[in-house]
Amino acid sequence: MRASTGMRASSLLAAIVSSTGLLLAAPGHAVDGVREINHDAIQAGGGYPWLIDEPGSYRLTGNLDVSGESSPLDRTAIVITADNVWLDLNGFSLIGPQSCNGSPAASSGAGDGVQSSGVGTVVVDGFVEGFGRDGLSLGNRARVERVNVSCTGGTGIAVGDQSSVDGSSVEDSVEGMAAGAGSLVRDNRMTGNLGFGLVVGEDAAYGGNVLRGNNGGGAALQVAAGDGAFELDTNVCESGTSCTVGPLCGNGLAEDSEQCDGADLAGQTCDDFGFTGGTLACNGMSCTVDTSACGPIPGCGNGMIDGMEQCDGMDLGGESCASRGFVGGSLSCNPQTCTFDTSNCTGMPVCGNGVQEGLEECDGMGVDTPTCDADCTLVVCGDGTSNAAAGEGCDDGNANNLDDCPDGIGGSCQPASCGDGFCNAFGMASEDAMSCPADCASTCGNGNVEGLEECDGMDLAGQTCVGLGFVGGTLQCDNMSCLFETSLCTNCGNGTIDMGEQCDGANLGGQSCSDLGFFAGTLACNSMTCQFVTSGCTDCGNGTIDMGEQCDGMDLAGQDCVGLGFVGGTLQCNPTTCQYLTSLCSNCGNGTIDMGEQCDGADLGGQTCSDQGFVSGTLACDGSCGFDTSGCSGMPVCGDGNVEGLEECDDSGESASCDDDCSFVVCGDGNQNGTAGEGCDDGDENTNDSCPDGGGASCQPASCGDGFVWNQDGGMENCDDGNQDNSDTCPDGVGGTCQPAFCGDGFCLLSGMSPEDSMSCPADCP
């Protein structure tokens, strides 16, 4: 859930008005004092968004449709900056570019139906559908009544603190309704939303709401509520049961289905996700782990695609933005995860615009042509689309040449008839060798598939094991019947144990190492042969030393620490590997500092009392090879101007090089040193929050152009290359947005894969 709906709306408005330079149409007046709004007036006034910057009453006199605007997913219909605005939708609709047809919104953008940074906004009586982000995004003390929202890429209805939502509905959106602290939400309906149906802040009240099919449906939690929130009346969820309050993302506690929440990472580290070190973080919007600051996955970074990697360095495996479904741009590889980075890819293909884009095979302006189907795929007999323009008379898509529409391999996609070369044995005509000998007569063994033959010799009619429903293998032909012989086809890999298989994938048929005569271990399955792999099985743990084992349990084969070259200690046996475990063996007393020892006899490793944090004295070594500080004296006093003990510095207080805790100034140590020029230091070594203090950061409050992507702690940046240039793919100069460049953002893109000019983007490049 967003930390502050009102703050988000306000900052977004600033980005629209100040940064992008968009013109906002101004409202006119009606004779009764209620100002009227309609699509024609908006177009005449300069286009969307429509600006309301004065308090008062406003009323729609027609639908407002942004779907025909440039970048429609990023287009907002109405922007409100004034307090105390009453907006009557008057039964009309605010219409965005996407439709859902019973499924959650598939696309997202920056456009809202109504976006208000003002206090006390009221929106009533109408419909909002298909916007890239929120349907309604309102500030504090807002009121929403009788508004139906559907198919939005963000939250259907989002209101700030001390607000109310009554008699409204949200369906098929990414998130249902969200209301801030102290709000009242009652008698609403939330259905089929991707996330929670309802999210309320602390001390909010909600009741009489119906929530179904949200958050995955079924037994999934429907409501997320802050501390002190309570059910005013019964809320009804799946199967008529009372709603269950789910975890609230943003309360700092990782609860239920949350992977994390704020600083609570549920004990997880980067290593738990396959990385080698680094700093694990938490996405403040979704409460899922953020691995962007984790160290590289083993093998990732060697410049070659290994294992499950999508890419590695410059090796993109031949992929591009177009092959990933975008129109253009520059595809790159995330150096930490070796997954594709599409942040610099641009545009989504539009089937029917006459331009082949992304994954489209062709584009015939949305109609069938001799080479292109209306769905922007090439004409193929058997694809299930009958294309009359290409000469097809039928295409039932079942790849069968023996029914009423031959559309298999070599098929004609013309209605079956005697003499077409295909024996229509299973269609309406029921052809056979008597009624249509030209198509159905055959001679098995002549090497040509004829009539009802499935194959003949080496002629398999283009068929394979996979085409017959198997996973793989070698298809053959029975020379006596001219029917397929599938004995060498296999289903190894389908997850089901078939004839001749011991196992298949994770399906071991309930078998384990012990069932195969081993003592313990992990049984696996060969993915190629579907036979057991016992290399992970072991007899270690049966108490008997078997081949390859040094020991087993208490049986150490008569060996001890001294026999292995140590001075003393206790020899053990590793219960997993049955190899000697010498961690409790010791060389203490041999006069040399060995692993695990601080010292040994007179060998103190160069350490003194001062190194142990004391002022003076004589350091010694005890019988367990640990330091004996009984002869040390005095503790350092930070601030006395003398560097003592473990102090790194002491300047009698904070200085340009020394913190007031007598440690050197380090950005990220959690100690903000104003004398050293630090503007902040929260100590989390995170460069993506409001105080960048990780590697290379300067401990200054986050800002667009500082070279760090601020996307946590309320930050909305999606890029920041730190070059303070508004003409490249990430505008981060003066007035920049730190959002990927697009036509209409107010900045003329002069570099990158798709530079703009006055022809391609006159709005930005006059």
Coordinates of C-alpha atoms in Angstrom, one line a residue, residues 201-724:
G201 CA -4.9 2.6 7.4
E202 CA -4.7 2.7 11.1
D203 CA -7.9 3.6 13.1
A204 CA -10.1 3.2 10.0
A205 CA -13.5 1.7 10.0
Y206 CA -15.0 -0.5 7.3
G207 CA -18.3 -2.4 7.1
G208 CA -21.0 -3.8 4.8
N209 CA -18.6 -4.4 2.0
V210 CA -18.7 -7.4 -0.4
L211 CA -15.3 -8.7 -1.5
R212 CA -14.9 -11.6 -3.9
G213 CA -12.1 -13.0 -6.0
N214 CA -9.5 -10.5 -4.9
N215 CA -5.8 -11.4 -4.2
G216 CA -6.1 -14.7 -6.1
G217 CA -9.6 -15.5 -4.7
G218 CA -10.6 -18.6 -2.7
A219 CA -9.2 -18.6 0.8
A220 CA -6.8 -15.7 0.1
L221 CA -7.0 -12.7 2.4
Q222 CA -9.2 -9.9 1.1
V223 CA -8.5 -7.1 3.5
A224 CA -5.3 -5.5 4.8
A225 CA -5.7 -3.2 7.7
G226 CA -3.5 -1.0 9.9
D227 CA -3.3 -0.9 13.7
G228 CA -6.6 0.0 15.4
A229 CA -8.7 -0.5 12.2
F230 CA -12.0 -2.3 12.9
E231 CA -15.0 -3.8 11.2
L232 CA -17.9 -1.5 11.7
D233 CA -20.4 -4.0 10.3
T234 CA -20.0 -7.4 8.8
N235 CA -18.0 -7.6 5.6
V236 CA -18.8 -10.5 3.3
C237 CA -16.1 -12.4 1.4
E238 CA -15.9 -15.8 -0.4
S239 CA -18.7 -18.3 0.4
G240 CA -20.4 -15.8 2.7
T241 CA -17.7 -16.0 5.4
S242 CA -16.5 -13.0 7.4
C243 CA -13.5 -11.2 5.9
T244 CA -10.1 -11.9 7.3
V245 CA -7.7 -9.0 7.9
G246 CA -4.5 -9.5 6.1
P247 CA -1.0 -8.0 6.5
L248 CA -0.5 -4.3 6.0
C249 CA 2.4 -3.6 3.7
G250 CA 4.3 -0.7 5.2
N251 CA 3.8 -1.3 9.0
G252 CA 7.4 -2.7 9.4
L253 CA 6.3 -6.2 10.2
A254 CA 6.6 -9.1 7.7
E255 CA 3.3 -10.8 8.2
D256 CA 1.5 -13.8 6.5
S257 CA 2.2 -13.8 2.8
E258 CA 4.6 -10.8 2.9
Q259 CA 8.3 -11.6 2.1
C260 CA 9.4 -8.6 4.1
D261 CA 8.2 -5.2 5.4
G262 CA 10.5 -2.2 5.7
A263 CA 13.6 -3.3 7.7
D264 CA 12.0 -6.6 8.6
L265 CA 13.4 -9.1 6.1
A266 CA 12.2 -12.1 8.0
G267 CA 15.8 -13.2 8.7
Q268 CA 16.5 -13.5 5.0
T269 CA 19.8 -12.5 3.3
C270 CA 21.0 -12.3 -0.3
D271 CA 22.5 -15.7 0.1
D272 CA 19.0 -17.2 0.6
F273 CA 18.2 -16.2 -3.0
G274 CA 21.3 -17.6 -4.6
F275 CA 23.4 -14.5 -4.6
T276 CA 26.9 -14.1 -3.1
G277 CA 26.6 -11.5 -0.5
G278 CA 25.3 -7.9 -0.8
T279 CA 22.4 -6.1 0.8
L280 CA 18.9 -7.4 0.6
A281 CA 16.2 -4.8 0.7
C282 CA 12.4 -4.7 0.7
N283 CA 10.1 -3.1 -1.9
G284 CA 8.0 -0.6 0.0
M285 CA 5.0 -0.9 -2.4
S286 CA 4.7 -4.7 -2.6
C287 CA 6.5 -6.0 0.5
T288 CA 8.5 -8.3 -1.7
V289 CA 12.3 -8.7 -1.4
D290 CA 14.5 -6.4 -3.6
T291 CA 17.7 -8.2 -4.7
S292 CA 19.1 -5.3 -6.8
A293 CA 21.9 -4.6 -4.3
C294 CA 22.8 -8.3 -3.8
G295 CA 26.1 -9.6 -5.1
P296 CA 26.3 -11.6 -8.3
I297 CA 24.8 -15.0 -8.7
P298 CA 27.7 -17.5 -9.0
G299 CA 28.7 -17.6 -12.7
C300 CA 26.8 -14.4 -13.4
G301 CA 29.3 -11.9 -14.9
N302 CA 31.5 -14.3 -16.8
G303 CA 30.1 -13.0 -20.1
M304 CA 28.5 -16.3 -21.1
I305 CA 24.9 -17.5 -20.6
D306 CA 25.0 -20.4 -18.1
G307 CA 22.2 -22.5 -16.6
M308 CA 19.0 -20.5 -16.0
E309 CA 20.6 -17.1 -16.9
Q310 CA 18.7 -15.1 -19.5
C311 CA 21.8 -13.1 -20.4
D312 CA 25.3 -12.3 -19.2
G313 CA 27.1 -9.0 -19.9
M314 CA 27.0 -8.3 -23.6
D315 CA 25.7 -11.8 -24.4
L316 CA 21.9 -11.3 -24.8
G317 CA 21.4 -14.6 -26.6
G318 CA 20.3 -12.8 -29.7
E319 CA 17.4 -11.2 -27.9
S320 CA 16.4 -7.5 -28.4
C321 CA 13.7 -5.1 -27.2
A322 CA 11.6 -6.2 -30.2
S323 CA 11.9 -9.9 -29.4
R324 CA 10.8 -9.1 -25.8
G325 CA 7.6 -7.5 -27.2
F326 CA 8.6 -3.8 -27.3
V327 CA 8.7 -1.5 -30.3
G328 CA 12.3 -0.3 -29.9
G329 CA 14.9 0.8 -27.5
S330 CA 18.0 -0.8 -26.0
L331 CA 17.9 -4.2 -24.2
S332 CA 20.6 -4.7 -21.6
C333 CA 21.5 -7.3 -18.9
N334 CA 21.2 -6.9 -15.1
P335 CA 24.8 -7.6 -14.0
Q336 CA 23.6 -8.9 -10.6
T337 CA 20.9 -11.3 -11.6
C338 CA 21.8 -12.0 -15.3
T339 CA 18.2 -11.3 -16.3
F340 CA 17.0 -8.9 -19.0
D341 CA 16.7 -5.2 -18.2
T342 CA 14.0 -3.7 -20.3
S343 CA 14.0 -0.3 -18.7
N344 CA 15.4 1.3 -21.8
C345 CA 13.0 -0.5 -24.2
T346 CA 10.2 1.7 -25.5
G347 CA 6.6 1.3 -26.7
M348 CA 4.3 -1.7 -27.0
P349 CA 3.2 -3.0 -30.4
V350 CA -0.3 -2.1 -31.6
C351 CA -1.8 -4.7 -34.0
G352 CA -3.6 -3.0 -36.7
N353 CA -1.5 0.2 -37.1
G354 CA 0.1 -1.1 -40.3
V355 CA 3.6 -1.2 -38.7
Q356 CA 5.2 -4.6 -37.8
E357 CA 6.4 -4.1 -34.2
G358 CA 7.6 -6.2 -31.3
L359 CA 6.6 -9.9 -31.6
E360 CA 4.2 -9.2 -34.5
E361 CA 4.9 -11.4 -37.5
C362 CA 3.1 -8.9 -39.8
D363 CA 0.6 -6.1 -39.6
G364 CA -2.1 -5.7 -42.2
M365 CA -4.0 -2.8 -40.6
G366 CA -6.2 -5.1 -38.5
V367 CA -7.8 -7.0 -41.5
D368 CA -7.0 -10.3 -43.3
T369 CA -4.6 -9.8 -46.2
P370 CA -3.1 -12.5 -48.6
T371 CA -0.1 -12.8 -46.3
C372 CA -1.2 -11.6 -42.9
D373 CA -4.1 -12.6 -40.6
A374 CA -6.0 -9.9 -38.8
D375 CA -4.3 -10.9 -35.5
C376 CA -0.9 -9.9 -37.0
T377 CA 0.4 -13.5 -37.5
L378 CA 1.5 -14.9 -40.9
V379 CA -1.0 -16.9 -42.8
V380 CA -0.6 -20.6 -42.0
C381 CA -3.0 -23.4 -43.0
G382 CA -3.9 -25.0 -39.7
D383 CA -3.7 -21.9 -37.4
G384 CA -7.4 -21.9 -36.8
T385 CA -8.0 -18.6 -38.6
S386 CA -9.7 -18.9 -42.0
N387 CA -8.3 -16.1 -44.2
A388 CA -10.4 -15.7 -47.3
A389 CA -8.0 -13.0 -48.6
A390 CA -5.3 -15.6 -48.7
G391 CA -7.6 -18.0 -50.5
E392 CA -8.4 -20.2 -47.5
G393 CA -11.9 -21.7 -47.7
C394 CA -11.8 -23.1 -44.1
D395 CA -9.3 -23.6 -41.2
D396 CA -10.6 -25.5 -38.1
G397 CA -7.1 -25.6 -36.5
N398 CA -7.1 -29.3 -35.7
A399 CA -4.2 -30.2 -38.1
N400 CA -6.2 -33.1 -39.5
N401 CA -6.2 -33.8 -43.3
L402 CA -8.9 -36.5 -43.0
D403 CA -11.9 -34.4 -41.9
D404 CA -14.1 -31.8 -43.7
C405 CA -11.3 -29.2 -43.7
P406 CA -7.8 -30.6 -44.5
D407 CA -5.5 -28.3 -42.5
G408 CA -2.7 -30.7 -41.4
I409 CA 0.8 -30.9 -42.9
G410 CA 0.5 -30.3 -46.6
G411 CA -3.2 -29.5 -46.2
S412 CA -5.1 -27.1 -48.5
C413 CA -7.5 -25.4 -46.1
Q414 CA -10.3 -25.9 -48.7
P415 CA -13.5 -27.8 -48.0
A416 CA -12.8 -31.6 -48.6
S417 CA -13.8 -33.1 -51.9
C418 CA -13.0 -36.3 -53.7
G419 CA -9.9 -35.8 -55.7
D420 CA -8.2 -33.3 -53.4
G421 CA -5.6 -35.9 -52.4
F422 CA -6.9 -36.3 -48.9
C423 CA -9.2 -39.2 -47.9
N424 CA -12.1 -37.6 -46.0
A425 CA -12.7 -40.7 -43.9
F426 CA -13.9 -38.8 -40.7
G427 CA -15.9 -36.0 -42.3
M428 CA -19.5 -35.7 -43.5
A429 CA -18.6 -37.5 -46.8
S430 CA -17.0 -40.5 -45.1
E431 CA -14.8 -41.3 -48.2
D432 CA -13.3 -44.8 -48.6
A433 CA -11.5 -46.8 -51.3
M434 CA -14.9 -47.6 -52.9
S435 CA -16.5 -44.1 -53.0
C436 CA -13.2 -42.2 -53.7
P437 CA -10.4 -44.5 -54.9
A438 CA -8.4 -41.5 -56.1
D439 CA -8.0 -40.3 -52.5
C440 CA -8.4 -43.5 -50.4
A441 CA -6.7 -46.3 -52.4
S442 CA -3.3 -47.1 -51.1
T443 CA -0.3 -49.5 -51.5
C444 CA 1.5 -50.0 -48.3
G445 CA 5.2 -50.3 -48.9
N446 CA 5.7 -48.1 -51.9
G447 CA 7.2 -45.4 -49.8
N448 CA 4.4 -42.9 -50.3
V449 CA 1.7 -42.0 -47.9
E450 CA -1.7 -42.7 -49.6
G451 CA -5.3 -43.0 -48.6
L452 CA -5.7 -43.8 -44.9
E453 CA -2.0 -44.7 -44.4
E454 CA -0.4 -42.8 -41.5
C455 CA 3.0 -43.4 -42.9
D456 CA 4.9 -45.5 -45.5
G457 CA 8.6 -46.5 -45.0
M458 CA 10.6 -43.3 -44.4
D459 CA 7.6 -41.1 -45.3
L460 CA 6.1 -40.1 -41.9
A461 CA 4.0 -37.3 -43.5
G462 CA 5.9 -34.8 -41.5
Q463 CA 4.9 -36.3 -38.2
T464 CA 7.0 -36.7 -35.1
C465 CA 6.7 -38.2 -31.6
V466 CA 6.0 -34.7 -30.2
G467 CA 3.3 -34.2 -32.8
L468 CA 1.6 -37.4 -31.5
G469 CA 1.6 -36.1 -27.9
F470 CA 4.8 -37.6 -26.6
V471 CA 7.6 -35.6 -25.0
G472 CA 10.2 -36.8 -27.4
G473 CA 11.8 -39.9 -29.0
T474 CA 12.0 -41.4 -32.5
L475 CA 8.9 -42.1 -34.5
Q476 CA 8.9 -45.1 -36.8
C477 CA 6.5 -46.7 -39.4
D478 CA 5.2 -50.3 -39.2
N479 CA 6.0 -51.6 -42.7
M480 CA 3.1 -54.1 -42.6
S481 CA 0.2 -51.8 -41.7
C482 CA 1.7 -48.4 -42.6
L483 CA 0.6 -47.2 -39.2
F484 CA 2.9 -45.3 -36.8
E485 CA 5.1 -47.3 -34.5
T486 CA 5.6 -45.3 -31.2
S487 CA 7.6 -47.8 -29.2
L488 CA 10.7 -45.5 -29.3
C489 CA 8.7 -42.4 -28.4
T490 CA 9.0 -41.3 -24.8
N491 CA 7.1 -39.3 -22.2
C492 CA 10.2 -38.8 -20.0
G493 CA 9.8 -35.3 -18.7
N494 CA 6.1 -35.1 -18.4
G495 CA 6.2 -35.6 -14.6
T496 CA 4.3 -38.9 -14.8
I497 CA 6.0 -42.3 -14.4
D498 CA 5.2 -44.1 -17.6
M499 CA 6.0 -47.7 -18.7
G500 CA 9.8 -48.3 -18.6
E501 CA 10.5 -45.3 -16.3
Q502 CA 11.6 -45.5 -12.7
C503 CA 10.8 -41.8 -12.1
D504 CA 10.0 -38.6 -13.9
G505 CA 11.2 -35.2 -12.8
A506 CA 10.3 -34.7 -9.1
N507 CA 8.0 -37.7 -9.2
L508 CA 10.0 -40.5 -7.6
G509 CA 7.1 -42.8 -7.2
G510 CA 7.4 -42.5 -3.4
Q511 CA 10.9 -44.1 -3.5
S512 CA 13.9 -42.9 -1.5
C513 CA 17.5 -43.8 -1.0
S514 CA 16.6 -46.1 1.9
D515 CA 14.1 -48.0 -0.3
L516 CA 17.0 -48.7 -2.7
G517 CA 19.2 -50.2 0.1
F518 CA 21.1 -47.0 1.2
F519 CA 21.1 -45.6 4.7
A520 CA 20.3 -42.0 3.8
G521 CA 20.7 -39.3 1.2
T522 CA 18.8 -37.6 -1.6
L523 CA 17.5 -39.7 -4.5
A524 CA 17.2 -37.9 -7.9
C525 CA 15.9 -38.7 -11.4
N526 CA 17.8 -38.5 -14.6
S527 CA 16.0 -36.0 -16.8
M528 CA 17.0 -37.8 -20.0
T529 CA 16.4 -41.4 -19.1
C530 CA 13.9 -41.2 -16.3
Q531 CA 15.9 -43.6 -14.3
F532 CA 17.0 -43.2 -10.7
V533 CA 20.2 -41.3 -9.9
T534 CA 21.7 -42.6 -6.6
S535 CA 24.9 -40.5 -6.5
G536 CA 23.3 -38.4 -3.7
C537 CA 22.5 -41.6 -1.7
T538 CA 24.9 -42.7 1.1
D539 CA 25.5 -45.3 3.8
C540 CA 27.0 -42.7 6.0
G541 CA 25.3 -42.9 9.4
N542 CA 24.9 -46.7 9.7
G543 CA 27.7 -46.9 12.3
T544 CA 29.9 -49.0 10.0
I545 CA 32.8 -47.5 8.0
D546 CA 32.1 -48.3 4.4
M547 CA 34.1 -47.6 1.3
G548 CA 35.1 -43.9 0.9
E549 CA 34.3 -43.2 4.6
Q550 CA 37.0 -42.2 7.2
C551 CA 34.6 -42.8 10.1
D552 CA 30.9 -43.4 10.9
G553 CA 29.2 -42.2 14.1
M554 CA 31.3 -43.2 17.1
D555 CA 33.6 -45.4 15.0
L556 CA 36.7 -43.3 14.4
A557 CA 38.8 -46.3 13.1
G558 CA 41.1 -45.9 16.2
Q559 CA 42.1 -42.4 15.2
D560 CA 42.4 -39.2 17.4
C561 CA 43.5 -35.6 17.1
V562 CA 47.1 -36.4 18.0
G563 CA 47.3 -39.1 15.3
L564 CA 46.2 -36.4 12.8
G565 CA 49.0 -34.1 13.7
F566 CA 47.3 -31.9 16.3
V567 CA 48.6 -31.2 19.9
G568 CA 45.3 -32.4 21.4
G569 CA 41.5 -32.0 21.5
T570 CA 38.5 -34.1 20.5
L571 CA 38.2 -35.8 17.1
Q572 CA 34.7 -36.1 15.7
C573 CA 33.0 -37.6 12.7
N574 CA 30.9 -35.5 10.3
P575 CA 27.4 -37.1 10.4
T576 CA 26.7 -36.1 6.8
T577 CA 30.0 -37.0 5.0
C578 CA 31.5 -39.6 7.4
Q579 CA 34.8 -37.7 7.1
Y580 CA 36.9 -36.6 10.1
L581 CA 35.7 -33.4 11.8
T582 CA 38.7 -31.7 13.4
S583 CA 37.1 -28.4 14.5
L584 CA 37.6 -29.5 18.2
C585 CA 41.2 -30.5 17.6
S586 CA 43.7 -28.0 18.8
N587 CA 47.3 -27.0 18.3
C588 CA 47.3 -24.7 21.3
G589 CA 50.6 -25.0 23.1
N590 CA 52.9 -25.4 20.0
G591 CA 53.9 -21.7 20.1
T592 CA 52.3 -20.9 16.8
I593 CA 49.0 -19.2 16.3
D594 CA 46.8 -21.6 14.4
M595 CA 43.3 -21.2 13.1
G596 CA 40.9 -20.4 15.9
E597 CA 43.6 -19.2 18.2
Q598 CA 44.1 -15.6 19.3
C599 CA 47.6 -16.3 20.6
D600 CA 49.9 -19.2 21.5
G601 CA 52.4 -18.9 24.4
A602 CA 54.6 -15.8 23.8
D603 CA 53.2 -15.4 20.3
L604 CA 50.6 -12.6 20.7
G605 CA 50.4 -11.9 16.9
G606 CA 51.7 -8.4 17.5
Q607 CA 48.7 -7.5 19.7
T608 CA 48.9 -5.2 22.8
C609 CA 46.5 -4.0 25.5
S610 CA 45.8 -1.0 23.3
D611 CA 44.6 -3.2 20.5
Q612 CA 42.1 -4.8 22.9
G613 CA 40.7 -1.4 23.9
F614 CA 42.7 -0.6 26.9
V615 CA 45.0 2.4 27.6
S616 CA 48.1 0.5 28.8
G617 CA 49.4 -2.6 30.5
T618 CA 50.8 -6.0 29.6
L619 CA 48.8 -8.5 27.4
A620 CA 49.3 -12.2 27.9
C621 CA 48.0 -15.5 26.5
D622 CA 46.0 -18.0 28.6
G623 CA 46.1 -21.8 28.5
S624 CA 43.3 -22.0 25.9
C625 CA 45.2 -19.7 23.5
G626 CA 43.0 -16.8 24.1
F627 CA 44.1 -13.3 25.2
D628 CA 44.5 -12.7 29.0
T629 CA 43.8 -9.0 29.6
S630 CA 44.1 -9.1 33.4
G631 CA 47.4 -7.2 33.2
C632 CA 45.8 -4.4 31.0
S633 CA 44.5 -1.2 32.6
G634 CA 42.5 1.9 31.8
M635 CA 39.7 2.4 29.3
P636 CA 39.9 5.1 26.6
V637 CA 37.7 8.2 27.0
C638 CA 36.2 9.4 23.7
G639 CA 36.4 13.2 23.5
D640 CA 39.5 13.8 25.5
G641 CA 41.6 14.6 22.4
N642 CA 43.8 11.5 22.8
V643 CA 43.5 8.5 20.4
E644 CA 43.5 5.6 22.8
G645 CA 42.5 1.9 22.7
L646 CA 40.3 1.1 19.7
E647 CA 39.5 4.7 19.0
E648 CA 40.2 5.6 15.3
C649 CA 40.4 9.3 16.0
D650 CA 39.7 11.8 18.8
D651 CA 39.2 15.5 18.0
S652 CA 37.4 16.3 21.2
G653 CA 34.1 16.1 19.3
E654 CA 32.9 16.1 15.7
S655 CA 35.3 17.3 13.1
A656 CA 35.6 17.2 9.3
S657 CA 37.5 13.8 9.6
C658 CA 36.3 12.4 12.9
D659 CA 32.7 11.6 14.1
D660 CA 31.8 12.4 17.7
D661 CA 32.0 8.6 18.6
C662 CA 35.8 8.7 17.8
S663 CA 35.4 6.8 14.5
F664 CA 36.5 8.1 11.1
V665 CA 33.9 9.8 9.0
V666 CA 32.3 7.1 6.7
C667 CA 29.2 7.7 4.6
G668 CA 26.8 4.9 5.6
D669 CA 28.0 4.5 9.3
G670 CA 24.7 5.9 10.6
N671 CA 26.3 9.0 12.1
Q672 CA 25.5 12.2 10.3
N673 CA 28.5 14.5 10.4
G674 CA 27.5 18.0 9.4
T675 CA 31.0 19.3 9.8
A676 CA 32.2 16.8 7.2
G677 CA 29.4 18.0 4.8
E678 CA 27.0 15.1 5.3
G679 CA 23.4 16.1 4.8
C680 CA 22.0 12.7 6.0
D681 CA 23.2 9.3 7.0
D682 CA 20.6 6.6 8.0
G683 CA 23.2 3.9 8.1
D684 CA 21.4 1.4 5.9
E685 CA 24.0 1.5 3.1
N686 CA 21.1 1.8 0.6
T687 CA 21.4 4.1 -2.4
N688 CA 17.7 3.8 -3.4
D689 CA 16.1 5.4 -0.4
S690 CA 15.8 9.1 0.6
C691 CA 19.4 9.1 1.9
P692 CA 21.8 7.4 -0.5
D693 CA 24.6 6.1 1.8
G694 CA 25.7 2.9 0.1
G695 CA 28.7 2.4 -2.2
G696 CA 29.8 5.6 -3.9
A697 CA 27.1 7.7 -2.2
S698 CA 27.8 11.1 -0.7
C699 CA 25.2 11.1 2.2
Q700 CA 23.2 13.9 0.7
P701 CA 19.3 13.9 0.6
A702 CA 18.2 12.0 -2.6
S703 CA 17.5 14.2 -5.6
C704 CA 16.9 13.6 -9.4
G705 CA 20.3 13.8 -11.0
D706 CA 22.4 12.4 -8.2
G707 CA 23.1 9.2 -10.0
F708 CA 21.1 7.0 -7.6
V709 CA 17.6 5.7 -8.5
W710 CA 15.4 6.9 -5.6
N711 CA 12.5 4.4 -5.6
Q712 CA 12.0 3.7 -1.9
D713 CA 10.9 5.9 1.0
G714 CA 8.4 7.7 -1.2
G715 CA 10.8 8.1 -4.1
M716 CA 9.2 7.7 -7.6
E717 CA 12.3 7.6 -9.8
N718 CA 12.7 4.9 -12.4
C719 CA 16.1 5.9 -13.6
D720 CA 19.0 8.3 -12.7
D721 CA 22.2 8.2 -14.7
G722 CA 23.7 11.1 -12.8
N723 CA 24.8 13.1 -15.9
Q724 CA 22.2 15.8 -15.3

